[in-house]
PDB file of C-alpha atoms and ligand atoms in Angstrom:
ATOM      1  CA  MET A   1       0.014  -0.427   0.315  1.00 56.00           C
ATOM      2  CA  LEU A   2       1.795   2.811  -1.370  1.00 58.00           C
ATOM      3  CA  SER A   3       1.528   5.987   2.129  1.00 62.00           C
ATOM      4  CA  ASN A   4       3.668   8.595   0.294  1.00 79.00           C
ATOM      5  CA  PRO A   5       2.680   9.234  -3.447  1.00 86.00           C
ATOM      6  CA  SER A   6       4.511  10.857  -5.913  1.00 92.00           C
ATOM      7  CA  PRO A   7       2.927  13.327  -8.975  1.00 95.00           C
ATOM      8  CA  LYS A   8       3.822  10.215 -10.997  1.00 95.00           C
ATOM      9  CA  ASN A   9       1.252   7.318  -9.360  1.00 97.00           C
ATOM     10  CA  PRO A  10      -1.452   7.045 -11.495  1.00 98.00           C
ATOM     11  CA  ILE A  11      -5.217   8.737  -9.889  1.00 98.00           C
ATOM     12  CA  GLY A  12      -7.890   5.708  -9.213  1.00 98.00           C
ATOM     13  CA  ILE A  13     -11.162   5.063 -10.335  1.00 98.00           C
ATOM     14  CA  PHE A  14     -13.774   2.973  -9.636  1.00 98.00           C
ATOM     15  CA  ASP A  15     -17.625   2.718 -10.401  1.00 98.00           C
ATOM     16  CA  SER A  16     -19.980  -0.260 -10.020  1.00 96.00           C
ATOM     17  CA  GLY A  17     -19.962  -0.008 -13.630  1.00 94.00           C
ATOM     18  CA  ILE A  18     -20.074   1.135 -16.893  1.00 94.00           C
ATOM     19  CA  GLY A  19     -21.981   5.164 -15.080  1.00 95.00           C
ATOM     20  CA  GLY A  20     -18.367   6.279 -13.618  1.00 97.00           C
ATOM     21  CA  LEU A  21     -17.436   6.853 -17.037  1.00 97.00           C
ATOM     22  CA  THR A  22     -18.939  10.239 -17.406  1.00 96.00           C
ATOM     23  CA  VAL A  23     -17.417  11.277 -14.163  1.00 97.00           C
ATOM     24  CA  ALA A  24     -13.138   9.759 -16.299  1.00 97.00           C
ATOM     25  CA  LYS A  25     -14.801  11.401 -19.095  1.00 97.00           C
ATOM     26  CA  SER A  26     -14.562  14.734 -16.557  1.00 97.00           C
ATOM     27  CA  ILE A  27     -11.354  13.612 -15.485  1.00 97.00           C
ATOM     28  CA  PHE A  28     -10.163  12.770 -18.968  1.00 96.00           C
ATOM     29  CA  GLU A  29     -10.535  16.210 -19.730  1.00 96.00           C
ATOM     30  CA  GLN A  30      -9.462  18.891 -17.301  1.00 96.00           C
ATOM     31  CA  LEU A  31      -6.644  16.013 -16.411  1.00 96.00           C
ATOM     32  CA  PRO A  32      -5.441  15.577 -19.616  1.00 96.00           C
ATOM     33  CA  SER A  33      -0.957  15.053 -18.476  1.00 96.00           C
ATOM     34  CA  GLU A  34      -3.062  12.081 -15.525  1.00 97.00           C
ATOM     35  CA  ASP A  35      -2.616   8.360 -16.200  1.00 97.00           C
ATOM     36  CA  ILE A  36      -5.591   6.803 -14.909  1.00 97.00           C
ATOM     37  CA  ILE A  37      -7.002   3.381 -13.920  1.00 98.00           C
ATOM     38  CA  TYR A  38     -10.760   2.637 -14.476  1.00 97.00           C
ATOM     39  CA  LEU A  39     -12.329  -0.536 -12.243  1.00 97.00           C
ATOM     40  CA  GLY A  40     -16.026  -0.792 -13.166  1.00 96.00           C
ATOM     41  CA  ASP A  41     -17.290  -3.680 -10.791  1.00 97.00           C
ATOM     42  CA  THR A  42     -19.797  -4.845 -13.523  1.00 95.00           C
ATOM     43  CA  ALA A  43     -19.873  -8.612 -12.367  1.00 95.00           C
ATOM     44  CA  ARG A  44     -22.094  -7.027  -9.711  1.00 95.00           C
ATOM     45  CA  LEU A  45     -23.465  -3.683 -11.050  1.00 94.00           C
ATOM     46  CA  PRO A  46     -26.099  -2.056 -10.467  1.00 95.00           C
ATOM     47  CA  TYR A  47     -24.777  -0.590  -7.122  1.00 97.00           C
ATOM     48  CA  GLY A  48     -28.190   1.515  -6.929  1.00 95.00           C
ATOM     49  CA  THR A  49     -30.617  -1.463  -6.145  1.00 95.00           C
ATOM     50  CA  LYS A  50     -28.113  -3.019  -2.941  1.00 97.00           C
ATOM     51  CA  SER A  51     -28.024  -2.949   0.426  1.00 97.00           C
ATOM     52  CA  ARG A  52     -26.164   0.378   2.534  1.00 96.00           C
ATOM     53  CA  GLU A  53     -23.911  -3.119   4.082  1.00 97.00           C
ATOM     54  CA  THR A  54     -23.188  -4.619   0.183  1.00 98.00           C
ATOM     55  CA  VAL A  55     -22.295  -1.489  -1.588  1.00 98.00           C
ATOM     56  CA  ILE A  56     -19.834  -0.400   1.605  1.00 98.00           C
ATOM     57  CA  LEU A  57     -17.949  -4.360   1.206  1.00 98.00           C
ATOM     58  CA  TYR A  58     -17.544  -4.139  -2.762  1.00 98.00           C
ATOM     59  CA  SER A  59     -16.737  -0.374  -2.645  1.00 98.00           C
ATOM     60  CA  ILE A  60     -13.574  -1.545   0.164  1.00 98.00           C
ATOM     61  CA  GLU A  61     -13.085  -4.171  -2.678  1.00 98.00           C
ATOM     62  CA  CYS A  62     -11.970  -1.715  -5.084  1.00 98.00           C
ATOM     63  CA  VAL A  63     -10.641   0.726  -3.051  1.00 98.00           C
ATOM     64  CA  LYS A  64      -8.085  -2.535  -2.182  1.00 97.00           C
ATOM     65  CA  PHE A  65      -7.768  -3.582  -5.640  1.00 98.00           C
ATOM     66  CA  LEU A  66      -6.958  -0.097  -6.982  1.00 98.00           C
ATOM     67  CA  LEU A  67      -4.170   0.403  -3.261  1.00 97.00           C
ATOM     68  CA  LYS A  68      -2.441  -2.145  -5.037  1.00 96.00           C
ATOM     69  CA  ARG A  69      -2.119  -0.522  -8.154  1.00 96.00           C
ATOM     70  CA  LYS A  70       0.028   2.388  -5.979  1.00 96.00           C
ATOM     71  CA  VAL A  71      -2.782   5.024  -7.194  1.00 98.00           C
ATOM     72  CA  LYS A  72      -1.918   8.244  -5.482  1.00 98.00           C
ATOM     73  CA  MET A  73      -5.600   9.170  -5.019  1.00 98.00           C
ATOM     74  CA  ILE A  74      -8.869   7.276  -5.102  1.00 98.00           C
ATOM     75  CA  ILE A  75     -12.612   8.817  -6.784  1.00 98.00           C
ATOM     76  CA  ILE A  76     -15.413   7.586  -6.329  1.00 98.00           C
ATOM     77  CA  ALA A  77     -17.029   7.849  -9.406  1.00 98.00           C
ATOM     78  CA  CYS A  78     -20.373   6.269  -8.105  1.00 98.00           C
ATOM     79  CA  ASN A  79     -23.119   8.172  -6.186  1.00 97.00           C
ATOM     80  CA  THR A  80     -24.520   5.499  -4.637  1.00 97.00           C
ATOM     81  CA  ALA A  81     -21.079   4.039  -3.301  1.00 98.00           C
ATOM     82  CA  SER A  82     -20.032   8.128  -2.431  1.00 98.00           C
ATOM     83  CA  SER A  83     -23.531   8.280  -0.290  1.00 97.00           C
ATOM     84  CA  VAL A  84     -23.041   5.676   2.076  1.00 97.00           C
ATOM     85  CA  ALA A  85     -19.148   4.223   1.701  1.00 98.00           C
ATOM     86  CA  ILE A  86     -16.682   7.206   2.197  1.00 97.00           C
ATOM     87  CA  PRO A  87     -15.562   7.068   6.018  1.00 96.00           C
ATOM     88  CA  PHE A  88     -14.448   3.073   5.509  1.00 97.00           C
ATOM     89  CA  LEU A  89     -12.727   3.890   2.440  1.00 98.00           C
ATOM     90  CA  LYS A  90     -11.464   6.717   4.289  1.00 96.00           C
ATOM     91  CA  LYS A  91     -10.103   3.684   7.300  1.00 96.00           C
ATOM     92  CA  ILE A  92      -8.406   1.382   5.043  1.00 95.00           C
ATOM     93  CA  THR A  93      -6.258   4.422   3.162  1.00 95.00           C
ATOM     94  CA  LYS A  94      -3.895   7.063   3.626  1.00 93.00           C
ATOM     95  CA  ILE A  95      -4.001   8.619   0.002  1.00 96.00           C
ATOM     96  CA  PRO A  96      -6.757  10.779  -0.764  1.00 97.00           C
ATOM     97  CA  VAL A  97     -10.234   9.677  -1.611  1.00 98.00           C
ATOM     98  CA  ILE A  98     -13.032  11.886  -3.049  1.00 98.00           C
ATOM     99  CA  GLY A  99     -16.478  10.737  -3.874  1.00 98.00           C
ATOM    100  CA  VAL A 100     -19.050  12.235  -6.485  1.00 98.00           C
ATOM    101  CA  ILE A 101     -21.387  13.778  -3.770  1.00 98.00           C
ATOM    102  CA  GLU A 102     -20.346  16.869  -1.897  1.00 97.00           C
ATOM    103  CA  PRO A 103     -18.217  18.602  -5.250  1.00 98.00           C
ATOM    104  CA  GLY A 104     -22.092  18.129  -6.516  1.00 98.00           C
ATOM    105  CA  ALA A 105     -23.694  19.189  -3.589  1.00 98.00           C
ATOM    106  CA  THR A 106     -20.974  22.409  -2.762  1.00 98.00           C
ATOM    107  CA  ALA A 107     -21.845  23.271  -7.020  1.00 98.00           C
ATOM    108  CA  ALA A 108     -25.872  23.208  -6.095  1.00 98.00           C
ATOM    109  CA  ALA A 109     -26.135  25.035  -2.926  1.00 98.00           C
ATOM    110  CA  LYS A 110     -23.882  28.209  -4.427  1.00 98.00           C
ATOM    111  CA  ASN A 111     -26.015  28.034  -7.263  1.00 98.00           C
ATOM    112  CA  THR A 112     -29.618  27.917  -5.788  1.00 98.00           C
ATOM    113  CA  ILE A 113     -30.852  31.251  -5.341  1.00 98.00           C
ATOM    114  CA  LYS A 114     -34.417  30.168  -4.839  1.00 98.00           C
ATOM    115  CA  ASP A 115     -32.798  27.933  -2.055  1.00 98.00           C
ATOM    116  CA  ARG A 116     -34.031  24.979  -3.377  1.00 98.00           C
ATOM    117  CA  ILE A 117     -32.666  22.345  -5.738  1.00 98.00           C
ATOM    118  CA  GLY A 118     -34.036  18.857  -6.121  1.00 98.00           C
ATOM    119  CA  VAL A 119     -31.896  15.710  -6.173  1.00 98.00           C
ATOM    120  CA  ILE A 120     -32.342  12.538  -8.762  1.00 98.00           C
ATOM    121  CA  GLY A 121     -30.805   9.612  -8.644  1.00 98.00           C
ATOM    122  CA  THR A 122     -30.668   5.542  -7.742  1.00 96.00           C
ATOM    123  CA  ASN A 123     -33.197   4.107  -4.805  1.00 95.00           C
ATOM    124  CA  GLY A 124     -29.743   3.489  -2.428  1.00 95.00           C
ATOM    125  CA  THR A 125     -28.249   7.345  -3.010  1.00 97.00           C
ATOM    126  CA  ILE A 126     -31.788   9.277  -2.618  1.00 98.00           C
ATOM    127  CA  ASN A 127     -32.692   6.344   0.321  1.00 96.00           C
ATOM    128  CA  SER A 128     -29.527   7.275   1.832  1.00 97.00           C
ATOM    129  CA  LYS A 129     -29.933  10.879   1.721  1.00 97.00           C
ATOM    130  CA  ALA A 130     -26.428  12.449   1.053  1.00 98.00           C
ATOM    131  CA  TYR A 131     -27.223  14.550  -0.493  1.00 98.00           C
ATOM    132  CA  ASP A 132     -29.582  16.505   1.919  1.00 98.00           C
ATOM    133  CA  LEU A 133     -27.464  16.384   4.739  1.00 98.00           C
ATOM    134  CA  ASN A 134     -24.026  17.873   2.264  1.00 98.00           C
ATOM    135  CA  ILE A 135     -26.449  20.614   1.077  1.00 98.00           C
ATOM    136  CA  GLN A 136     -27.902  21.574   4.328  1.00 96.00           C
ATOM    137  CA  LYS A 137     -24.184  21.558   6.081  1.00 97.00           C
ATOM    138  CA  ILE A 138     -23.755  23.948   3.451  1.00 97.00           C
ATOM    139  CA  ASN A 139     -26.808  26.559   4.371  1.00 98.00           C
ATOM    140  CA  LYS A 140     -29.328  25.126   6.572  1.00 97.00           C
ATOM    141  CA  LYS A 141     -31.543  27.009   3.905  1.00 97.00           C
ATOM    142  CA  ILE A 142     -31.939  24.733   1.332  1.00 98.00           C
ATOM    143  CA  LYS A 143     -34.461  22.285   0.954  1.00 98.00           C
ATOM    144  CA  VAL A 144     -33.720  19.775  -1.043  1.00 98.00           C
ATOM    145  CA  TYR A 145     -36.546  17.335  -3.075  1.00 98.00           C
ATOM    146  CA  SER A 146     -35.495  14.160  -3.846  1.00 98.00           C
ATOM    147  CA  GLN A 147     -36.799  11.572  -6.398  1.00 98.00           C
ATOM    148  CA  VAL A 148     -35.577   8.129  -7.137  1.00 98.00           C
ATOM    149  CA  CYS A 149     -35.616   7.380 -10.547  1.00 98.00           C
ATOM    150  CA  SER A 150     -34.171   4.105 -11.204  1.00 95.00           C
ATOM    151  CA  LEU A 151     -35.135   3.417 -15.266  1.00 97.00           C
ATOM    152  CA  PHE A 152     -32.698   5.907 -16.087  1.00 97.00           C
ATOM    153  CA  VAL A 153     -29.959   4.034 -15.589  1.00 96.00           C
ATOM    154  CA  GLN A 154     -31.415   1.125 -17.898  1.00 94.00           C
ATOM    155  CA  LEU A 155     -32.393   4.006 -20.524  1.00 96.00           C
ATOM    156  CA  ALA A 156     -29.101   5.393 -20.403  1.00 95.00           C
ATOM    157  CA  GLU A 157     -27.314   2.016 -21.378  1.00 92.00           C
ATOM    158  CA  GLU A 158     -30.087   0.810 -23.620  1.00 92.00           C
ATOM    159  CA  GLY A 159     -29.265   4.269 -25.272  1.00 92.00           C
ATOM    160  CA  TRP A 160     -32.675   6.192 -25.204  1.00 95.00           C
ATOM    161  CA  THR A 161     -31.473   8.987 -24.470  1.00 93.00           C
ATOM    162  CA  ASP A 162     -34.337  10.824 -27.268  1.00 89.00           C
ATOM    163  CA  ASN A 163     -36.929   9.031 -27.572  1.00 95.00           C
ATOM    164  CA  LYS A 164     -40.491   8.990 -27.176  1.00 96.00           C
ATOM    165  CA  ILE A 165     -40.920   6.179 -24.167  1.00 97.00           C
ATOM    166  CA  THR A 166     -37.622   8.073 -22.636  1.00 98.00           C
ATOM    167  CA  GLY A 167     -39.624  11.460 -22.489  1.00 97.00           C
ATOM    168  CA  LEU A 168     -42.718  10.060 -21.375  1.00 98.00           C
ATOM    169  CA  ILE A 169     -40.093   8.405 -18.246  1.00 98.00           C
ATOM    170  CA  CYS A 170     -38.656  11.516 -17.658  1.00 98.00           C
ATOM    171  CA  LYS A 171     -42.187  13.195 -17.317  1.00 97.00           C
ATOM    172  CA  GLU A 172     -43.303  11.032 -14.377  1.00 97.00           C
ATOM    173  CA  TYR A 173     -39.918  11.247 -12.318  1.00 98.00           C
ATOM    174  CA  LEU A 174     -39.688  14.911 -12.988  1.00 98.00           C
ATOM    175  CA  SER A 175     -43.102  16.351 -13.322  1.00 96.00           C
ATOM    176  CA  PRO A 176     -43.608  16.533  -9.014  1.00 95.00           C
ATOM    177  CA  LEU A 177     -40.249  17.778  -8.972  1.00 96.00           C
ATOM    178  CA  LYS A 178     -40.305  20.728 -10.496  1.00 93.00           C
ATOM    179  CA  ASN A 179     -43.793  21.487  -9.386  1.00 93.00           C
ATOM    180  CA  LYS A 180     -41.910  22.110  -6.244  1.00 97.00           C
ATOM    181  CA  ASN A 181     -40.263  25.989  -7.614  1.00 96.00           C
ATOM    182  CA  ILE A 182     -36.364  25.014  -7.924  1.00 98.00           C
ATOM    183  CA  ASP A 183     -34.122  26.415 -10.185  1.00 98.00           C
ATOM    184  CA  THR A 184     -30.782  24.089  -9.968  1.00 98.00           C
ATOM    185  CA  VAL A 185     -31.590  19.803 -10.009  1.00 98.00           C
ATOM    186  CA  ILE A 186     -28.050  17.495  -8.831  1.00 98.00           C
ATOM    187  CA  LEU A 187     -27.308  14.673 -11.520  1.00 98.00           C
ATOM    188  CA  GLY A 188     -27.155  12.032  -8.456  1.00 98.00           C
ATOM    189  CA  CYS A 189     -26.497   9.349 -10.765  1.00 97.00           C
ATOM    190  CA  THR A 190     -23.072   8.527 -13.047  1.00 97.00           C
ATOM    191  CA  HIS A 191     -25.657   7.230 -15.825  1.00 97.00           C
ATOM    192  CA  TYR A 192     -27.786  10.493 -15.879  1.00 97.00           C
ATOM    193  CA  PRO A 193     -25.598  13.001 -17.579  1.00 96.00           C
ATOM    194  CA  VAL A 194     -26.275  10.620 -20.530  1.00 96.00           C
ATOM    195  CA  LEU A 195     -30.342  11.899 -20.465  1.00 97.00           C
ATOM    196  CA  LYS A 196     -28.932  15.683 -19.944  1.00 97.00           C
ATOM    197  CA  LYS A 197     -30.834  16.453 -23.101  1.00 97.00           C
ATOM    198  CA  PRO A 198     -34.836  14.874 -22.218  1.00 97.00           C
ATOM    199  CA  ILE A 199     -34.235  15.834 -18.674  1.00 98.00           C
ATOM    200  CA  GLN A 200     -33.350  19.088 -19.687  1.00 98.00           C
ATOM    201  CA  LYS A 201     -35.929  19.518 -22.143  1.00 97.00           C
ATOM    202  CA  THR A 202     -38.326  18.261 -18.702  1.00 97.00           C
ATOM    203  CA  LEU A 203     -37.999  20.673 -16.372  1.00 98.00           C
ATOM    204  CA  GLY A 204     -37.469  23.470 -19.368  1.00 96.00           C
ATOM    205  CA  LYS A 205     -34.378  25.247 -19.167  1.00 96.00           C
ATOM    206  CA  ASN A 206     -34.577  27.462 -15.894  1.00 96.00           C
ATOM    207  CA  ILE A 207     -33.475  25.159 -13.961  1.00 98.00           C
ATOM    208  CA  LYS A 208     -29.861  24.309 -13.818  1.00 98.00           C
ATOM    209  CA  LEU A 209     -28.020  20.891 -13.960  1.00 98.00           C
ATOM    210  CA  ILE A 210     -25.147  20.153 -12.274  1.00 98.00           C
ATOM    211  CA  ASP A 211     -23.857  17.399 -13.369  1.00 97.00           C
ATOM    212  CA  SER A 212     -22.181  16.177 -10.030  1.00 94.00           C
ATOM    213  CA  GLY A 213     -18.757  14.016 -12.265  1.00 94.00           C
ATOM    214  CA  PHE A 214     -17.954  17.638 -13.777  1.00 95.00           C
ATOM    215  CA  GLU A 215     -17.727  19.337 -10.047  1.00 96.00           C
ATOM    216  CA  THR A 216     -15.708  16.791  -9.016  1.00 97.00           C
ATOM    217  CA  ALA A 217     -13.004  16.522 -11.651  1.00 97.00           C
ATOM    218  CA  LYS A 218     -12.487  20.294 -10.791  1.00 97.00           C
ATOM    219  CA  GLU A 219     -12.113  19.318  -6.792  1.00 97.00           C
ATOM    220  CA  VAL A 220      -9.352  16.626  -8.159  1.00 98.00           C
ATOM    221  CA  LYS A 221      -7.494  19.413  -9.876  1.00 97.00           C
ATOM    222  CA  ASN A 222      -7.768  21.141  -6.969  1.00 97.00           C
ATOM    223  CA  ILE A 223      -6.808  18.175  -3.924  1.00 97.00           C
ATOM    224  CA  LEU A 224      -4.115  17.119  -6.063  1.00 97.00           C
ATOM    225  CA  LEU A 225      -2.331  21.310  -6.672  1.00 96.00           C
ATOM    226  CA  LYS A 226      -2.538  21.639  -2.374  1.00 96.00           C
ATOM    227  CA  LYS A 227      -0.959  17.764  -2.403  1.00 95.00           C
ATOM    228  CA  LYS A 228       1.674  19.376  -4.894  1.00 95.00           C
ATOM    229  CA  LEU A 229       0.708  15.476  -6.323  1.00 96.00           C
ATOM    230  CA  SER A 230      -0.423  17.317  -9.936  1.00 96.00           C
ATOM    231  CA  ASN A 231       1.347  15.442 -12.596  1.00 94.00           C
ATOM    232  CA  THR A 232       3.201  18.343 -14.638  1.00 85.00           C
ATOM    233  CA  LYS A 233       4.487  15.531 -17.637  1.00 78.00           C
ATOM    234  CA  ASN A 234       3.577  17.243 -21.258  1.00 79.00           C
ATOM    235  CA  LYS A 235       2.346  14.250 -22.660  1.00 85.00           C
ATOM    236  CA  LYS A 236      -1.248  12.609 -22.883  1.00 92.00           C
ATOM    237  CA  GLY A 237      -1.311  10.342 -19.770  1.00 95.00           C
ATOM    238  CA  ASN A 238      -2.268   6.071 -19.588  1.00 95.00           C
ATOM    239  CA  HIS A 239      -5.470   5.303 -19.453  1.00 96.00           C
ATOM    240  CA  ARG A 240      -5.954   1.434 -18.126  1.00 95.00           C
ATOM    241  CA  PHE A 241      -9.369   0.598 -18.130  1.00 95.00           C
ATOM    242  CA  PHE A 242     -10.252  -3.275 -15.865  1.00 95.00           C
ATOM    243  CA  VAL A 243     -13.979  -4.922 -15.453  1.00 95.00           C
ATOM    244  CA  THR A 244     -14.613  -7.465 -13.206  1.00 96.00           C
ATOM    245  CA  ASP A 245     -16.626  -9.022 -16.480  1.00 94.00           C
ATOM    246  CA  TYR A 246     -17.029  -8.156 -19.598  1.00 85.00           C
ATOM    247  CA  PRO A 247     -20.567  -7.699 -20.429  1.00 75.00           C
ATOM    248  CA  ASN A 248     -22.544  -7.540 -24.077  1.00 74.00           C
ATOM    249  CA  LYS A 249     -21.918  -4.351 -25.498  1.00 77.00           C
ATOM    250  CA  PHE A 250     -19.390  -3.066 -23.200  1.00 82.00           C
ATOM    251  CA  GLN A 251     -17.368  -1.340 -25.830  1.00 81.00           C
ATOM    252  CA  GLU A 252     -20.492   0.054 -27.679  1.00 84.00           C
ATOM    253  CA  VAL A 253     -21.542   1.823 -23.945  1.00 90.00           C
ATOM    254  CA  SER A 254     -18.491   2.064 -22.798  1.00 91.00           C
ATOM    255  CA  GLU A 255     -18.034   5.072 -26.012  1.00 90.00           C
ATOM    256  CA  ARG A 256     -21.879   6.562 -25.403  1.00 91.00           C
ATOM    257  CA  PHE A 257     -19.899   7.045 -21.617  1.00 96.00           C
ATOM    258  CA  LEU A 258     -17.116   8.376 -21.976  1.00 95.00           C
ATOM    259  CA  GLY A 259     -16.923   9.739 -25.557  1.00 92.00           C
ATOM    260  CA  GLN A 260     -14.602   7.212 -26.979  1.00 90.00           C
ATOM    261  CA  LYS A 261     -14.177   4.397 -27.996  1.00 86.00           C
ATOM    262  CA  ILE A 262     -12.197   1.952 -25.225  1.00 90.00           C
ATOM    263  CA  LEU A 263      -9.635  -0.588 -27.170  1.00 82.00           C
ATOM    264  CA  ASP A 264      -8.112  -2.425 -24.291  1.00 85.00           C
ATOM    265  CA  VAL A 265     -10.356  -3.477 -20.970  1.00 91.00           C
ATOM    266  CA  LYS A 266      -8.944  -6.659 -18.999  1.00 92.00           C
ATOM    267  CA  LYS A 267     -10.891  -8.631 -16.592  1.00 93.00           C
ATOM    268  CA  ILE A 268      -9.802  -9.005 -12.805  1.00 95.00           C
ATOM    269  CA  LYS A 269     -11.552 -10.809 -10.402  1.00 94.00           C
ATOM    270  CA  LEU A 270     -11.699  -9.010  -6.784  1.00 94.00           C
ATOM    271  CA  ASN A 271     -11.156 -10.504  -3.396  1.00 75.00           C
TER     272      ASN A 271
HETATM  273  N1  DGL B 301     -22.726   4.170 -10.783  1.00 65.92           N
HETATM  274  C1  DGL B 301     -24.505   3.988  -9.738  1.00 65.92           C
HETATM  275  C2  DGL B 301     -24.529   5.588  -9.503  1.00 65.92           C
HETATM  276  O1  DGL B 301     -23.292   6.810  -9.629  1.00 65.92           O
HETATM  277  C3  DGL B 301     -25.285   4.485 -10.781  1.00 65.92           C
HETATM  278  C4  DGL B 301     -25.681   2.187 -11.413  1.00 65.92           C
HETATM  279  C5  DGL B 301     -25.613   1.499 -10.411  1.00 65.92           C
HETATM  280  O2  DGL B 301     -26.923   1.628 -10.126  1.00 65.92           O
HETATM  281  O3  DGL B 301     -24.614   0.624  -9.834  1.00 65.92           O
HETATM  282  O4  DGL B 301     -25.038   5.426  -8.506  1.00 65.92           O
END
């Protein structure tokens, strides 16, 4: 295990599967020189429907895999895992561990003028109330309205980002939120940025969507600079991808999430 990380070490990212690639995309764009190791626990996804205990256990196993590869920092690119596992993951490592909840909550609290924020996510994330707690830590006056949007995960993976059914599902899930007079909505699941267009269309252009992954990448940059861990080399970082299962259509889905083809993916076993 690495207790004294150097700027040359890679950044470790993990997610329940492919959703975290939307976070990785922002990391690649904002930190192009960094070497990245991405782990998708595709054999055990989704995490969003599993119990807190199971998600914590799986997350610990993902982190142990990354620590063996001498990463200098760990990004939990999964809202569900971020919402329940951070304190446990911080206990087993000395390197910085960051989830997507705090950066998303901070950006939303900064954006809201009406002090009314909507949060959409998986069952696990919404039930944990992690976004509510983080927002209220920043400003107690802010009211948070949450909505589980379970089917969005399947829609994003299926590539149904702009059709009639997606429009209807968006309407069904988001209409109650729309009636709450909110001005900001957090995309509290790593799959949801893929559905930004229909979500925005349903909510209307006056509601600002916060992409937690994008906000997390900004925060990662700050942490690396502060800890003098930024890789300042002048060439493109090396990106390596590991999965615990190689699902059907992985290549196709991952391209949609990451915006580029993943040419080399290695299947590994955890524990
Ligand atoms: N990556 C998960 C999240 O952000 C969504 C997919 C899952 O349920 O595993 O919550």
